[in-house]
Coordinates of C-alpha atoms in Angstrom, one line a residue:
M210 CA 1.7 15.3 -15.3
L211 CA -0.1 12.7 -17.5
A212 CA -3.4 12.8 -19.4
V213 CA -4.7 9.6 -20.9
Q214 CA -7.7 9.8 -23.3
N215 CA -9.6 6.8 -24.6
I216 CA -6.6 4.5 -24.9
T217 CA -7.4 1.0 -26.3
R218 CA -5.0 -1.9 -26.8
T219 CA -6.5 -5.2 -27.5
F220 CA -5.2 -8.5 -28.9
N221 CA -6.4 -12.1 -29.3
E222 CA -9.3 -10.9 -31.5
G223 CA -10.3 -8.3 -28.9
K224 CA -10.6 -10.7 -26.0
A225 CA -7.5 -9.4 -24.1
G226 CA -5.9 -6.1 -23.2
F227 CA -7.9 -3.0 -22.3
R228 CA -10.2 -0.4 -23.9
N229 CA -11.5 3.1 -23.6
V230 CA -9.3 4.0 -20.6
T231 CA -9.3 7.7 -19.6
F232 CA -7.7 9.3 -16.6
S233 CA -5.3 12.1 -15.5
I234 CA -2.5 12.2 -12.9
E235 CA -1.1 15.1 -11.0
E236 CA 2.6 15.6 -10.4
G237 CA 3.9 13.7 -7.3
E238 CA 0.8 11.4 -7.1
V239 CA 1.2 7.6 -6.5
I240 CA -1.5 5.9 -8.5
G241 CA -2.5 2.2 -8.1
I242 CA -4.0 0.0 -10.8
L243 CA -5.9 -3.0 -9.4
G244 CA -7.8 -5.7 -11.2
T245 CA -8.1 -9.4 -11.6
S246 CA -5.7 -11.3 -14.0
G247 CA -6.2 -10.6 -17.7
C248 CA -7.8 -7.1 -17.5
G249 CA -4.8 -5.4 -19.1
K250 CA -3.0 -3.8 -16.2
S251 CA 0.5 -4.6 -17.4
T252 CA -0.4 -3.9 -21.0
L253 CA -1.4 -0.4 -20.0
L254 CA 2.0 0.2 -18.4
R255 CA 3.7 -1.1 -21.5
V256 CA 1.8 1.4 -23.6
L257 CA 2.6 4.3 -21.3
S258 CA 6.3 3.4 -21.2
G259 CA 6.5 3.4 -25.0
L260 CA 7.3 -0.4 -25.2
D261 CA 4.0 -1.1 -27.0
E262 CA 2.9 1.3 -29.8
K263 CA 0.0 -0.7 -31.2
Y264 CA -2.7 1.2 -29.4
Q265 CA -5.6 3.6 -30.3
G266 CA -6.3 6.8 -28.5
R267 CA -3.7 9.2 -27.1
F268 CA -1.9 10.1 -24.0
S269 CA 0.4 13.1 -23.2
F270 CA 2.8 14.1 -20.6
A271 CA 3.2 17.6 -19.2
K272 CA 6.7 17.9 -20.7
K273 CA 7.6 17.5 -24.4
D274 CA 8.6 14.0 -25.4
S275 CA 12.2 15.0 -25.8
E276 CA 12.3 16.3 -22.2
Q277 CA 10.1 13.6 -20.6
T278 CA 11.7 10.7 -18.8
V279 CA 9.9 7.5 -17.8
G280 CA 11.3 4.8 -15.6
M281 CA 10.1 1.2 -15.6
M282 CA 10.4 -1.5 -13.0
F283 CA 9.3 -5.1 -13.8
Q284 CA 8.1 -8.0 -11.7
E285 CA 11.6 -9.5 -11.9
P286 CA 14.8 -7.5 -11.2
R287 CA 16.2 -8.4 -14.7
L288 CA 19.8 -7.7 -13.6
M289 CA 22.7 -8.5 -15.8
P290 CA 24.6 -11.3 -14.0
W291 CA 28.1 -10.2 -15.3
L292 CA 27.7 -6.7 -13.9
T293 CA 28.1 -5.6 -10.3
V294 CA 25.3 -3.9 -8.3
N295 CA 26.8 -0.5 -9.1
E296 CA 27.4 -1.4 -12.8
N297 CA 23.8 -2.6 -13.1
I298 CA 22.5 0.7 -11.7
C299 CA 24.7 2.8 -14.0
F300 CA 24.3 0.7 -17.1
G301 CA 23.7 2.8 -20.2
I302 CA 24.2 6.2 -18.5
Q303 CA 26.9 8.8 -19.2
K304 CA 29.8 9.4 -16.9
G305 CA 29.5 12.5 -14.7
Q306 CA 26.6 13.7 -12.6
Q307 CA 24.6 10.5 -12.9
L308 CA 27.5 8.5 -11.5
E309 CA 27.4 10.7 -8.4
L310 CA 23.6 10.0 -8.3
A311 CA 24.3 6.3 -8.3
K312 CA 26.2 6.7 -5.0
E313 CA 23.2 8.5 -3.5
L314 CA 20.8 5.8 -4.8
L315 CA 23.0 3.0 -3.3
E316 CA 22.7 4.7 0.0
L317 CA 19.0 5.4 -0.4
V318 CA 18.2 1.7 -1.0
G319 CA 20.7 0.5 1.6
L320 CA 23.2 -1.3 -0.7
E321 CA 26.3 0.9 -0.4
E322 CA 28.2 -2.0 1.1
F323 CA 27.2 -4.3 -1.8
A324 CA 28.1 -2.0 -4.6
N325 CA 30.8 -4.4 -6.0
H326 CA 28.8 -7.6 -5.5
Y327 CA 27.3 -9.6 -8.3
P328 CA 23.6 -10.5 -8.6
K329 CA 24.3 -14.1 -7.7
D330 CA 25.4 -12.9 -4.2
L331 CA 22.1 -11.0 -3.6
S332 CA 18.9 -12.0 -2.0
G333 CA 15.6 -11.4 -3.8
G334 CA 14.9 -8.3 -1.8
M335 CA 18.4 -6.9 -2.5
S336 CA 18.0 -7.6 -6.2
Q337 CA 14.8 -5.6 -6.2
R338 CA 16.5 -2.8 -4.3
T339 CA 19.1 -2.7 -7.1
A340 CA 16.3 -2.6 -9.7
I341 CA 14.6 0.3 -7.9
A342 CA 17.9 2.2 -7.9
R343 CA 18.4 1.5 -11.6
S344 CA 14.9 2.7 -12.4
L345 CA 15.7 6.0 -10.7
I346 CA 19.1 6.7 -12.2
T347 CA 17.7 8.7 -15.0
E348 CA 15.6 10.8 -12.5
P349 CA 12.4 9.9 -14.3
D350 CA 9.4 12.2 -14.2
V351 CA 7.1 9.1 -14.0
L352 CA 8.1 5.8 -12.5
L353 CA 6.0 2.8 -13.8
L354 CA 6.0 -0.3 -11.5
D355 CA 4.6 -3.6 -12.7
E356 CA 4.0 -5.7 -9.6
P357 CA 7.6 -5.1 -8.4
F358 CA 7.2 -7.0 -5.1
S359 CA 4.9 -9.9 -6.1
A360 CA 7.6 -12.6 -5.9
L361 CA 8.8 -11.6 -2.5
D362 CA 8.0 -13.0 1.0
A363 CA 5.6 -10.9 3.1
F364 CA 8.2 -9.4 5.4
T365 CA 10.6 -8.4 2.5
K366 CA 7.6 -7.0 0.6
M367 CA 6.6 -4.7 3.5
Q368 CA 10.3 -3.5 3.8
L369 CA 10.4 -2.5 0.2
Q370 CA 7.0 -0.9 0.3
D371 CA 8.4 1.3 3.1
L372 CA 11.5 1.9 1.0
L373 CA 9.4 3.1 -1.9
L374 CA 7.5 5.5 0.4
S375 CA 10.8 6.9 1.6
I376 CA 12.0 7.5 -2.0
W377 CA 8.7 9.1 -2.8
K378 CA 8.9 11.4 0.2
K379 CA 12.4 12.5 -0.7
R380 CA 12.1 12.8 -4.5
Q381 CA 8.3 13.3 -5.0
T382 CA 8.5 11.1 -8.1
T383 CA 5.1 10.5 -9.8
M384 CA 4.4 6.7 -9.7
I385 CA 2.0 4.3 -11.3
L386 CA 1.9 1.0 -9.5
V387 CA 0.2 -2.2 -11.0
T388 CA -0.5 -4.7 -8.2
H389 CA -2.8 -7.6 -7.3
D390 CA -2.3 -6.7 -3.6
I391 CA -5.1 -4.6 -2.3
D392 CA -3.3 -3.9 1.0
E393 CA -0.3 -2.7 -0.9
A394 CA -2.3 -0.3 -3.0
L395 CA -4.0 1.1 0.0
Y396 CA -0.7 1.5 1.9
L397 CA 1.1 3.3 -0.9
C398 CA -1.3 5.0 -3.2
D399 CA -3.2 8.3 -3.3
R400 CA -5.8 7.0 -5.8
I401 CA -6.6 3.5 -7.0
F402 CA -8.0 2.7 -10.4
I403 CA -10.1 -0.4 -10.7
L404 CA -10.0 -2.3 -14.0
R405 CA -12.6 -5.0 -14.7
G406 CA -13.4 -7.2 -17.6
Q407 CA -11.6 -8.8 -20.6
P408 CA -10.6 -6.6 -22.2
G409 CA -10.4 -4.4 -19.1
E410 CA -12.2 -1.1 -18.7
L411 CA -11.8 1.6 -16.0
Y412 CA -14.6 0.6 -13.7
A413 CA -14.1 2.8 -10.6
E414 CA -11.7 5.2 -8.8
I415 CA -10.9 5.0 -5.1
E416 CA -9.3 8.0 -3.3
V417 CA -7.2 7.3 -0.3
E418 CA -7.1 10.5 1.8
Q419 CA -5.1 9.3 4.8
T420 CA -1.7 10.9 5.0
K421 CA 1.4 8.7 4.5
P422 CA 3.0 6.8 6.1
R423 CA -0.2 4.9 7.0
S424 CA -0.9 2.3 9.7
R425 CA -1.3 -1.1 8.1
G426 CA -4.1 -1.8 10.6
N427 CA -6.0 1.4 9.9
V428 CA -9.8 1.0 10.2
V429 CA -10.5 3.3 7.3
L430 CA -8.2 1.3 5.1
A431 CA -10.0 -1.9 6.1
E432 CA -13.3 -0.3 5.0
K433 CA -11.7 0.8 1.7
K434 CA -10.5 -2.8 1.2
A435 CA -14.0 -4.1 1.7
E436 CA -15.3 -1.5 -0.9
I437 CA -12.7 -2.7 -3.4
L438 CA -13.5 -6.4 -2.9
N439 CA -17.1 -5.6 -3.6
L440 CA -16.2 -3.6 -6.7
L441 CA -14.2 -6.6 -8.0
D442 CA -17.0 -9.0 -7.0
L443 CA -14.5 -11.0 -5.0
N444 CA -16.6 -11.2 -1.9
R445 CA -19.5 -12.8 -3.9
N446 CA -17.1 -15.1 -5.9
S447 CA -15.6 -16.3 -2.6
K448 CA -19.0 -17.1 -1.2
E449 CA -20.0 -19.0 -4.3
A450 CA -16.8 -21.0 -4.2
L451 CA -17.8 -22.3 -0.8
L452 CA -21.2 -23.5 -1.9

């Protein structure tokens, strides 16, 4: 589905961004990208989305550029306040089949009764549901998610994580999820890439073999979490902070 070879994008005199990142993704995989702040996770998504062209190296999708569609979901919903939920989802698309898809997506994210409401009438979770539906309206081959649930309360976050899984199960969309939440990555992803440093480099890859949906209290996931904390040196840093 996607092959990335020695991609580098740095700025601030080479002190920020990422460098020499190489990986490949199979169709239908959910990939997590974890790392501490400043290691280039969001910058990597911007490069893959085509929003940032000032990079070195190369990456390629399975389809030709003219046939490849990439969806992007940001940390904030970024809804247009003068448009209704349905109009936000459909913004920029042509009339016809995609308008029928919008109805399906409204049902999929549980907002069919709010189709004619404006963003000011929505909760944070409902706004993110709208953003999820909008990111899927073009039926993307790859969906890029940049910490989409980071601003939500814990309960709403878990609800939307389950919603994302239900969408993946139904549509088998390939996804790349940037997150600071280790539990979220372990719950949703098939593989997790660990970035470290400034600029960030691909330090490790963790495979999560448990079938989805997974139990949030799974012992194996807890062991994986401890492994990730060690890879990020967070256990050691936490101990040092207490001294």
